[in-house]
């Protein structure tokens, strides 16, 4: 499959096998076959990792482990390594790639592949998980900032996360929204995200269908959980201050779907710093 380590290869991957159901809410198993190529000095904290990644580069499932310490590696010895990848129950039924690599965990770095030069991960194959519709999802799925905000008896916001809340104009934060579908939507609704300053007009940051249009709402099914993920980049001209981040749904005509505060739901505050601050 390929060698890992540049400029001098450390290990070679010679095969892999998948087992288990590749479906939202289930765990599947990756068996890696690998061979040590050289005697690594010291005992670095190496571990194989596997990521399930969408087309935007967002990681939806990951695992890392190593069978035995590097100090015990012997050149020419072949070994097998299991990695278990738990797919979240709100995983959208899209196309993903399964990527693997070798990392030095203590240093927080991924080792480079021999080929292609500069790459950190080897793409094993594409995955097409089926969606999960299960009444047991709420009992076994913990979401950040748990809430229950309903929009027009269609969608319920069950939780959310905002990666960075202190940033400067022009910087980006990642947002995840955890939705439960009350009933199957017949329309393609789109989500709007905006900032509301303490004084002044709202600043719209995003108007888009879920997952950058990859999974529009007319494909959602009753009882399903869906996670929408996106990056929000603040305008370069945004003034420093405290802003409230809000989201809301619009129908195809542009009208708001009623929700919290009539139109939307607040996701807390962002602090925008002066660009000249340290």
PDB file of C-alpha atoms in Angstrom:
ATOM      1  CA  UNK A   1       0.000   0.000   0.000  1.00  0.00           C
ATOM      2  CA  UNK A   2       2.787   2.443   0.805  1.00  0.00           C
ATOM      3  CA  UNK A   3       5.669   3.382   3.075  1.00  0.00           C
ATOM      4  CA  UNK A   4       5.512   5.880   5.945  1.00  0.00           C
ATOM      5  CA  UNK A   5       8.437   8.028   7.000  1.00  0.00           C
ATOM      6  CA  UNK A   6      10.341  10.627   5.034  1.00  0.00           C
ATOM      7  CA  UNK A   7      13.077  11.040   4.056  1.00  0.00           C
ATOM      8  CA  UNK A   8      13.716   7.496   5.378  1.00  0.00           C
ATOM      9  CA  UNK A   9      10.779   5.028   5.450  1.00  0.00           C
ATOM     10  CA  UNK A  10      10.012   3.587   8.889  1.00  0.00           C
ATOM     11  CA  UNK A  11       7.126   1.191   8.208  1.00  0.00           C
ATOM     12  CA  UNK A  12       5.369  -0.203   5.161  1.00  0.00           C
ATOM     13  CA  UNK A  13       1.637  -0.975   4.990  1.00  0.00           C
ATOM     14  CA  UNK A  14       1.111  -4.165   2.989  1.00  0.00           C
ATOM     15  CA  UNK A  15      -2.627  -4.767   3.379  1.00  0.00           C
ATOM     16  CA  UNK A  16      -5.873  -4.090   5.223  1.00  0.00           C
ATOM     17  CA  UNK A  17      -9.324  -5.540   5.835  1.00  0.00           C
ATOM     18  CA  UNK A  18     -12.622  -4.056   7.017  1.00  0.00           C
ATOM     19  CA  UNK A  19     -15.237  -5.846   9.083  1.00  0.00           C
ATOM     20  CA  UNK A  20     -18.435  -4.852  10.843  1.00  0.00           C
ATOM     21  CA  UNK A  21     -21.350  -2.746   9.638  1.00  0.00           C
ATOM     22  CA  UNK A  22     -20.463   0.622   8.125  1.00  0.00           C
ATOM     23  CA  UNK A  23     -23.548   2.440   9.316  1.00  0.00           C
ATOM     24  CA  UNK A  24     -24.276   5.507  11.446  1.00  0.00           C
ATOM     25  CA  UNK A  25     -24.258   4.534  15.108  1.00  0.00           C
ATOM     26  CA  UNK A  26     -22.254   1.341  14.533  1.00  0.00           C
ATOM     27  CA  UNK A  27     -18.583   0.439  15.004  1.00  0.00           C
ATOM     28  CA  UNK A  28     -16.551  -1.089  12.215  1.00  0.00           C
ATOM     29  CA  UNK A  29     -13.084  -2.570  12.453  1.00  0.00           C
ATOM     30  CA  UNK A  30      -9.947  -1.948  10.424  1.00  0.00           C
ATOM     31  CA  UNK A  31      -7.177  -4.552  10.383  1.00  0.00           C
ATOM     32  CA  UNK A  32      -3.858  -3.125   9.172  1.00  0.00           C
ATOM     33  CA  UNK A  33      -0.972  -5.267   7.975  1.00  0.00           C
ATOM     34  CA  UNK A  34       2.385  -3.546   8.381  1.00  0.00           C
ATOM     35  CA  UNK A  35       6.113  -4.203   8.415  1.00  0.00           C
ATOM     36  CA  UNK A  36       8.981  -2.472  10.227  1.00  0.00           C
ATOM     37  CA  UNK A  37      11.655  -1.230   7.804  1.00  0.00           C
ATOM     38  CA  UNK A  38      14.356   0.009  10.163  1.00  0.00           C
ATOM     39  CA  UNK A  39      15.516   0.004  13.765  1.00  0.00           C
ATOM     40  CA  UNK A  40      14.080   3.235  15.185  1.00  0.00           C
ATOM     41  CA  UNK A  41      16.355   4.865  17.794  1.00  0.00           C
ATOM     42  CA  UNK A  42      14.882   5.563  21.210  1.00  0.00           C
ATOM     43  CA  UNK A  43      11.240   4.808  21.955  1.00  0.00           C
ATOM     44  CA  UNK A  44       9.093   7.479  20.261  1.00  0.00           C
ATOM     45  CA  UNK A  45       5.366   7.428  20.987  1.00  0.00           C
ATOM     46  CA  UNK A  46       4.319   6.211  17.540  1.00  0.00           C
ATOM     47  CA  UNK A  47       0.778   4.997  16.856  1.00  0.00           C
ATOM     48  CA  UNK A  48      -1.251   4.177  13.785  1.00  0.00           C
ATOM     49  CA  UNK A  49      -4.336   6.305  13.258  1.00  0.00           C
ATOM     50  CA  UNK A  50      -7.416   6.025  11.075  1.00  0.00           C
ATOM     51  CA  UNK A  51      -9.814   8.850  10.191  1.00  0.00           C
ATOM     52  CA  UNK A  52     -13.201   8.887   8.475  1.00  0.00           C
ATOM     53  CA  UNK A  53     -13.196  12.209   6.618  1.00  0.00           C
ATOM     54  CA  UNK A  54     -15.761  14.054   4.474  1.00  0.00           C
ATOM     55  CA  UNK A  55     -14.977  16.038   1.334  1.00  0.00           C
ATOM     56  CA  UNK A  56     -14.434  19.211   3.376  1.00  0.00           C
ATOM     57  CA  UNK A  57     -11.760  17.569   5.515  1.00  0.00           C
ATOM     58  CA  UNK A  58     -13.939  17.285   8.639  1.00  0.00           C
ATOM     59  CA  UNK A  59     -13.175  14.168  10.700  1.00  0.00           C
ATOM     60  CA  UNK A  60     -16.272  12.173  11.759  1.00  0.00           C
ATOM     61  CA  UNK A  61     -14.644   9.137  13.369  1.00  0.00           C
ATOM     62  CA  UNK A  62     -11.098   8.381  14.449  1.00  0.00           C
ATOM     63  CA  UNK A  63      -8.978   5.859  16.287  1.00  0.00           C
ATOM     64  CA  UNK A  64      -5.309   5.532  17.135  1.00  0.00           C
ATOM     65  CA  UNK A  65      -3.397   2.697  18.752  1.00  0.00           C
ATOM     66  CA  UNK A  66      -0.207   0.642  18.565  1.00  0.00           C
ATOM     67  CA  UNK A  67       0.318  -3.031  19.317  1.00  0.00           C
ATOM     68  CA  UNK A  68       3.711  -2.791  20.954  1.00  0.00           C
ATOM     69  CA  UNK A  69       6.342  -0.208  21.854  1.00  0.00           C
ATOM     70  CA  UNK A  70       8.689   1.049  19.167  1.00  0.00           C
ATOM     71  CA  UNK A  71      11.673  -0.054  21.241  1.00  0.00           C
ATOM     72  CA  UNK A  72      10.631  -3.639  20.453  1.00  0.00           C
ATOM     73  CA  UNK A  73      10.326  -3.168  16.693  1.00  0.00           C
ATOM     74  CA  UNK A  74      12.640  -5.308  14.570  1.00  0.00           C
ATOM     75  CA  UNK A  75      13.314  -4.610  10.871  1.00  0.00           C
ATOM     76  CA  UNK A  76      11.595  -7.076   8.553  1.00  0.00           C
ATOM     77  CA  UNK A  77       9.006  -8.203  11.091  1.00  0.00           C
ATOM     78  CA  UNK A  78       5.395  -8.153   9.907  1.00  0.00           C
ATOM     79  CA  UNK A  79       2.533  -7.376  12.286  1.00  0.00           C
ATOM     80  CA  UNK A  80      -1.221  -6.823  12.408  1.00  0.00           C
ATOM     81  CA  UNK A  81      -3.004  -3.914  14.085  1.00  0.00           C
ATOM     82  CA  UNK A  82      -6.728  -3.535  14.865  1.00  0.00           C
ATOM     83  CA  UNK A  83      -8.392  -0.134  14.934  1.00  0.00           C
ATOM     84  CA  UNK A  84     -12.049   0.260  15.967  1.00  0.00           C
ATOM     85  CA  UNK A  85     -13.938   3.187  14.425  1.00  0.00           C
ATOM     86  CA  UNK A  86     -17.236   4.195  16.046  1.00  0.00           C
ATOM     87  CA  UNK A  87     -19.454   6.115  13.619  1.00  0.00           C
ATOM     88  CA  UNK A  88     -21.684   8.692  15.346  1.00  0.00           C
ATOM     89  CA  UNK A  89     -25.462   8.112  15.142  1.00  0.00           C
ATOM     90  CA  UNK A  90     -25.943  11.521  13.494  1.00  0.00           C
ATOM     91  CA  UNK A  91     -23.526  10.770  10.647  1.00  0.00           C
ATOM     92  CA  UNK A  92     -25.100  11.971   7.369  1.00  0.00           C
ATOM     93  CA  UNK A  93     -25.322   9.303   4.636  1.00  0.00           C
ATOM     94  CA  UNK A  94     -22.675  10.833   2.382  1.00  0.00           C
ATOM     95  CA  UNK A  95     -19.407   9.694   0.816  1.00  0.00           C
ATOM     96  CA  UNK A  96     -16.365   9.610   3.099  1.00  0.00           C
ATOM     97  CA  UNK A  97     -12.748   8.556   2.768  1.00  0.00           C
ATOM     98  CA  UNK A  98     -10.926   6.216   5.137  1.00  0.00           C
ATOM     99  CA  UNK A  99      -7.408   7.485   5.748  1.00  0.00           C
ATOM    100  CA  UNK A 100      -4.571   5.983   7.772  1.00  0.00           C
ATOM    101  CA  UNK A 101      -1.159   7.138   8.858  1.00  0.00           C
ATOM    102  CA  UNK A 102       1.459   7.009  11.586  1.00  0.00           C
ATOM    103  CA  UNK A 103       1.747   9.709  14.217  1.00  0.00           C
ATOM    104  CA  UNK A 104       4.077  10.617  17.048  1.00  0.00           C
ATOM    105  CA  UNK A 105       1.481  11.337  19.710  1.00  0.00           C
ATOM    106  CA  UNK A 106       3.756  13.012  22.255  1.00  0.00           C
ATOM    107  CA  UNK A 107       4.954  15.505  19.635  1.00  0.00           C
ATOM    108  CA  UNK A 108       1.521  16.005  18.079  1.00  0.00           C
ATOM    109  CA  UNK A 109       2.769  15.355  14.544  1.00  0.00           C
ATOM    110  CA  UNK A 110       1.890  13.010  11.689  1.00  0.00           C
ATOM    111  CA  UNK A 111       4.741  11.343   9.848  1.00  0.00           C
ATOM    112  CA  UNK A 112       5.007  11.958   6.119  1.00  0.00           C
ATOM    113  CA  UNK A 113       4.397   9.313   3.481  1.00  0.00           C
ATOM    114  CA  UNK A 114       7.216   8.320   1.159  1.00  0.00           C
ATOM    115  CA  UNK A 115       4.791   8.784  -1.774  1.00  0.00           C
ATOM    116  CA  UNK A 116       3.136  11.089  -2.593  1.00  0.00           C
ATOM    117  CA  UNK A 117       5.706  13.493  -1.201  1.00  0.00           C
ATOM    118  CA  UNK A 118       4.331  15.821   1.459  1.00  0.00           C
ATOM    119  CA  UNK A 119       1.231  13.726   2.226  1.00  0.00           C
ATOM    120  CA  UNK A 120       0.470  12.673   5.802  1.00  0.00           C
ATOM    121  CA  UNK A 121      -2.225  10.033   5.294  1.00  0.00           C
ATOM    122  CA  UNK A 122      -2.864   7.158   2.928  1.00  0.00           C
ATOM    123  CA  UNK A 123      -6.389   6.925   1.487  1.00  0.00           C
ATOM    124  CA  UNK A 124      -7.533   3.311   1.741  1.00  0.00           C
ATOM    125  CA  UNK A 125     -11.017   3.566   0.189  1.00  0.00           C
ATOM    126  CA  UNK A 126     -14.289   5.461   0.077  1.00  0.00           C
ATOM    127  CA  UNK A 127     -17.128   4.675   2.492  1.00  0.00           C
ATOM    128  CA  UNK A 128     -20.882   5.051   1.986  1.00  0.00           C
ATOM    129  CA  UNK A 129     -22.491   4.644   5.448  1.00  0.00           C
ATOM    130  CA  UNK A 130     -26.242   4.284   5.715  1.00  0.00           C
ATOM    131  CA  UNK A 131     -28.112   6.649   8.023  1.00  0.00           C
ATOM    132  CA  UNK A 132     -29.476   5.517  11.369  1.00  0.00           C
ATOM    133  CA  UNK A 133     -33.056   6.002  12.540  1.00  0.00           C
ATOM    134  CA  UNK A 134     -33.358   4.710  16.088  1.00  0.00           C
ATOM    135  CA  UNK A 135     -35.401   5.795  19.068  1.00  0.00           C
ATOM    136  CA  UNK A 136     -32.479   4.789  21.304  1.00  0.00           C
ATOM    137  CA  UNK A 137     -30.200   7.518  19.939  1.00  0.00           C
ATOM    138  CA  UNK A 138     -30.946  10.128  22.670  1.00  0.00           C
ATOM    139  CA  UNK A 139     -30.164   7.631  25.465  1.00  0.00           C
ATOM    140  CA  UNK A 140     -26.714   6.711  24.190  1.00  0.00           C
ATOM    141  CA  UNK A 141     -25.583   9.855  22.430  1.00  0.00           C
ATOM    142  CA  UNK A 142     -24.263  12.775  24.445  1.00  0.00           C
ATOM    143  CA  UNK A 143     -24.182  16.113  22.648  1.00  0.00           C
ATOM    144  CA  UNK A 144     -22.469  19.341  23.785  1.00  0.00           C
ATOM    145  CA  UNK A 145     -24.589  22.208  25.099  1.00  0.00           C
ATOM    146  CA  UNK A 146     -27.696  20.035  25.179  1.00  0.00           C
ATOM    147  CA  UNK A 147     -30.923  21.904  24.456  1.00  0.00           C
ATOM    148  CA  UNK A 148     -34.341  21.402  22.891  1.00  0.00           C
ATOM    149  CA  UNK A 149     -35.322  24.165  20.465  1.00  0.00           C
ATOM    150  CA  UNK A 150     -37.998  23.275  17.936  1.00  0.00           C
ATOM    151  CA  UNK A 151     -38.501  24.827  14.515  1.00  0.00           C
ATOM    152  CA  UNK A 152     -41.993  24.548  13.001  1.00  0.00           C
ATOM    153  CA  UNK A 153     -42.443  20.966  14.263  1.00  0.00           C
ATOM    154  CA  UNK A 154     -39.793  19.916  11.723  1.00  0.00           C
ATOM    155  CA  UNK A 155     -36.392  20.136  13.391  1.00  0.00           C
ATOM    156  CA  UNK A 156     -35.293  20.109  17.024  1.00  0.00           C
ATOM    157  CA  UNK A 157     -31.902  21.550  17.905  1.00  0.00           C
ATOM    158  CA  UNK A 158     -30.552  19.078  20.477  1.00  0.00           C
ATOM    159  CA  UNK A 159     -27.109  20.597  21.004  1.00  0.00           C
ATOM    160  CA  UNK A 160     -24.303  22.603  19.447  1.00  0.00           C
ATOM    161  CA  UNK A 161     -20.598  23.349  19.676  1.00  0.00           C
ATOM    162  CA  UNK A 162     -18.521  26.387  18.704  1.00  0.00           C
ATOM    163  CA  UNK A 163     -14.792  25.656  18.477  1.00  0.00           C
ATOM    164  CA  UNK A 164     -13.463  29.172  19.165  1.00  0.00           C
ATOM    165  CA  UNK A 165     -15.314  31.976  20.900  1.00  0.00           C
ATOM    166  CA  UNK A 166     -12.450  34.472  21.175  1.00  0.00           C
ATOM    167  CA  UNK A 167     -11.034  35.488  17.816  1.00  0.00           C
ATOM    168  CA  UNK A 168     -10.145  38.389  15.564  1.00  0.00           C
ATOM    169  CA  UNK A 169     -11.809  39.718  12.435  1.00  0.00           C
ATOM    170  CA  UNK A 170     -10.950  37.473   9.505  1.00  0.00           C
ATOM    171  CA  UNK A 171     -10.451  34.372  11.667  1.00  0.00           C
ATOM    172  CA  UNK A 172     -12.555  31.216  11.470  1.00  0.00           C
ATOM    173  CA  UNK A 173     -14.442  29.116  14.005  1.00  0.00           C
ATOM    174  CA  UNK A 174     -16.014  25.697  13.474  1.00  0.00           C
ATOM    175  CA  UNK A 175     -19.673  25.103  14.354  1.00  0.00           C
ATOM    176  CA  UNK A 176     -21.550  21.820  14.797  1.00  0.00           C
ATOM    177  CA  UNK A 177     -25.340  21.661  15.089  1.00  0.00           C
ATOM    178  CA  UNK A 178     -27.041  18.488  16.315  1.00  0.00           C
ATOM    179  CA  UNK A 179     -30.541  18.122  14.844  1.00  0.00           C
ATOM    180  CA  UNK A 180     -33.331  15.647  15.469  1.00  0.00           C
ATOM    181  CA  UNK A 181     -35.884  15.400  12.659  1.00  0.00           C
ATOM    182  CA  UNK A 182     -39.466  15.499  13.984  1.00  0.00           C
ATOM    183  CA  UNK A 183     -41.096  14.807  10.636  1.00  0.00           C
ATOM    184  CA  UNK A 184     -39.777  14.387   7.140  1.00  0.00           C
ATOM    185  CA  UNK A 185     -39.415  17.804   5.453  1.00  0.00           C
ATOM    186  CA  UNK A 186     -40.946  18.132   1.996  1.00  0.00           C
ATOM    187  CA  UNK A 187     -38.959  21.269   1.183  1.00  0.00           C
ATOM    188  CA  UNK A 188     -35.312  22.233   0.869  1.00  0.00           C
ATOM    189  CA  UNK A 189     -34.778  24.571   3.810  1.00  0.00           C
ATOM    190  CA  UNK A 190     -31.596  26.533   4.288  1.00  0.00           C
ATOM    191  CA  UNK A 191     -29.839  27.679   7.408  1.00  0.00           C
ATOM    192  CA  UNK A 192     -28.784  31.219   8.191  1.00  0.00           C
ATOM    193  CA  UNK A 193     -26.154  32.144  10.782  1.00  0.00           C
ATOM    194  CA  UNK A 194     -25.552  35.692  11.943  1.00  0.00           C
ATOM    195  CA  UNK A 195     -23.869  37.796  14.599  1.00  0.00           C
ATOM    196  CA  UNK A 196     -25.842  40.312  16.617  1.00  0.00           C
ATOM    197  CA  UNK A 197     -23.757  43.109  18.165  1.00  0.00           C
ATOM    198  CA  UNK A 198     -24.707  44.787  21.420  1.00  0.00           C
ATOM    199  CA  UNK A 199     -25.718  47.815  19.372  1.00  0.00           C
ATOM    200  CA  UNK A 200     -26.376  47.741  15.651  1.00  0.00           C
ATOM    201  CA  UNK A 201     -27.618  45.563  12.824  1.00  0.00           C
ATOM    202  CA  UNK A 202     -27.078  41.795  12.468  1.00  0.00           C
ATOM    203  CA  UNK A 203     -24.069  40.586  10.484  1.00  0.00           C
ATOM    204  CA  UNK A 204     -25.025  37.591   8.314  1.00  0.00           C
ATOM    205  CA  UNK A 205     -22.205  35.038   8.074  1.00  0.00           C
ATOM    206  CA  UNK A 206     -23.817  32.135   6.254  1.00  0.00           C
ATOM    207  CA  UNK A 207     -26.843  31.305   4.095  1.00  0.00           C
ATOM    208  CA  UNK A 208     -26.591  27.709   2.921  1.00  0.00           C
ATOM    209  CA  UNK A 209     -28.241  24.318   2.878  1.00  0.00           C
ATOM    210  CA  UNK A 210     -26.936  21.778   5.429  1.00  0.00           C
ATOM    211  CA  UNK A 211     -23.407  20.446   4.960  1.00  0.00           C
ATOM    212  CA  UNK A 212     -22.677  22.962   2.202  1.00  0.00           C
ATOM    213  CA  UNK A 213     -25.614  21.616   0.201  1.00  0.00           C
ATOM    214  CA  UNK A 214     -24.395  17.999   0.347  1.00  0.00           C
ATOM    215  CA  UNK A 215     -27.383  16.824   2.412  1.00  0.00           C
ATOM    216  CA  UNK A 216     -30.452  19.024   1.757  1.00  0.00           C
ATOM    217  CA  UNK A 217     -33.385  18.754   4.135  1.00  0.00           C
ATOM    218  CA  UNK A 218     -35.796  17.085   1.675  1.00  0.00           C
ATOM    219  CA  UNK A 219     -33.612  13.960   2.052  1.00  0.00           C
ATOM    220  CA  UNK A 220     -33.953  13.930   5.857  1.00  0.00           C
ATOM    221  CA  UNK A 221     -36.248  11.347   7.444  1.00  0.00           C
ATOM    222  CA  UNK A 222     -38.448  11.448  10.532  1.00  0.00           C
ATOM    223  CA  UNK A 223     -36.646  10.178  13.628  1.00  0.00           C
ATOM    224  CA  UNK A 224     -33.205  10.705  12.119  1.00  0.00           C
ATOM    225  CA  UNK A 225     -30.441  12.686  13.793  1.00  0.00           C
ATOM    226  CA  UNK A 226     -28.296  14.856  11.518  1.00  0.00           C
ATOM    227  CA  UNK A 227     -25.211  16.867  12.349  1.00  0.00           C
ATOM    228  CA  UNK A 228     -24.601  19.986  10.286  1.00  0.00           C
ATOM    229  CA  UNK A 229     -20.977  21.194  10.368  1.00  0.00           C
ATOM    230  CA  UNK A 230     -19.442  24.297   8.879  1.00  0.00           C
ATOM    231  CA  UNK A 231     -16.733  26.909   9.299  1.00  0.00           C
ATOM    232  CA  UNK A 232     -17.695  30.527   9.949  1.00  0.00           C
ATOM    233  CA  UNK A 233     -15.204  33.189   8.909  1.00  0.00           C
ATOM    234  CA  UNK A 234     -15.620  36.624  10.418  1.00  0.00           C
ATOM    235  CA  UNK A 235     -15.542  39.584   8.012  1.00  0.00           C
ATOM    236  CA  UNK A 236     -12.207  41.397   7.903  1.00  0.00           C
ATOM    237  CA  UNK A 237     -14.032  44.665   8.621  1.00  0.00           C
ATOM    238  CA  UNK A 238     -15.862  43.381  11.730  1.00  0.00           C
ATOM    239  CA  UNK A 239     -15.483  45.773  14.669  1.00  0.00           C
ATOM    240  CA  UNK A 240     -14.144  44.475  18.000  1.00  0.00           C
ATOM    241  CA  UNK A 241     -16.787  43.709  20.603  1.00  0.00           C
ATOM    242  CA  UNK A 242     -19.150  41.103  22.000  1.00  0.00           C
ATOM    243  CA  UNK A 243     -21.565  39.447  19.575  1.00  0.00           C
ATOM    244  CA  UNK A 244     -24.330  36.870  19.956  1.00  0.00           C
ATOM    245  CA  UNK A 245     -24.144  34.028  17.455  1.00  0.00           C
ATOM    246  CA  UNK A 246     -27.591  32.927  16.233  1.00  0.00           C
ATOM    247  CA  UNK A 247     -28.970  30.467  13.700  1.00  0.00           C
ATOM    248  CA  UNK A 248     -32.364  30.066  12.034  1.00  0.00           C
ATOM    249  CA  UNK A 249     -34.090  28.249   9.187  1.00  0.00           C
ATOM    250  CA  UNK A 250     -35.672  29.790   6.089  1.00  0.00           C
ATOM    251  CA  UNK A 251     -38.069  28.089   3.688  1.00  0.00           C
ATOM    252  CA  UNK A 252     -37.645  28.248  -0.113  1.00  0.00           C
ATOM    253  CA  UNK A 253     -39.580  31.534  -0.235  1.00  0.00           C
ATOM    254  CA  UNK A 254     -37.139  33.131   2.223  1.00  0.00           C
ATOM    255  CA  UNK A 255     -39.618  33.216   5.126  1.00  0.00           C
ATOM    256  CA  UNK A 256     -38.393  32.241   8.565  1.00  0.00           C
ATOM    257  CA  UNK A 257     -39.382  28.979  10.186  1.00  0.00           C
ATOM    258  CA  UNK A 258     -40.617  29.865  13.675  1.00  0.00           C
ATOM    259  CA  UNK A 259     -38.303  28.848  16.481  1.00  0.00           C
ATOM    260  CA  UNK A 260     -36.788  30.321  19.615  1.00  0.00           C
ATOM    261  CA  UNK A 261     -37.144  34.107  19.720  1.00  0.00           C
ATOM    262  CA  UNK A 262     -39.587  33.804  16.768  1.00  0.00           C
ATOM    263  CA  UNK A 263     -36.939  33.113  14.152  1.00  0.00           C
ATOM    264  CA  UNK A 264     -33.782  31.570  15.569  1.00  0.00           C
ATOM    265  CA  UNK A 265     -31.727  30.090  18.360  1.00  0.00           C
ATOM    266  CA  UNK A 266     -28.816  31.709  20.182  1.00  0.00           C
ATOM    267  CA  UNK A 267     -25.547  29.763  20.346  1.00  0.00           C
ATOM    268  CA  UNK A 268     -23.893  32.015  22.901  1.00  0.00           C
ATOM    269  CA  UNK A 269     -21.457  34.863  22.537  1.00  0.00           C
ATOM    270  CA  UNK A 270     -18.290  35.518  20.546  1.00  0.00           C
ATOM    271  CA  UNK A 271     -15.640  37.988  21.643  1.00  0.00           C
ATOM    272  CA  UNK A 272     -14.003  39.718  18.684  1.00  0.00           C
ATOM    273  CA  UNK A 273     -10.650  41.223  19.598  1.00  0.00           C
ATOM    274  CA  UNK A 274      -8.918  44.239  18.184  1.00  0.00           C
ATOM    275  CA  UNK A 275      -6.635  43.060  15.325  1.00  0.00           C
ATOM    276  CA  UNK A 276      -3.707  44.877  16.936  1.00  0.00           C
ATOM    277  CA  UNK A 277      -4.060  42.975  20.228  1.00  0.00           C
ATOM    278  CA  UNK A 278      -1.476  40.347  21.066  1.00  0.00           C
TER     279      UNK A 278
END
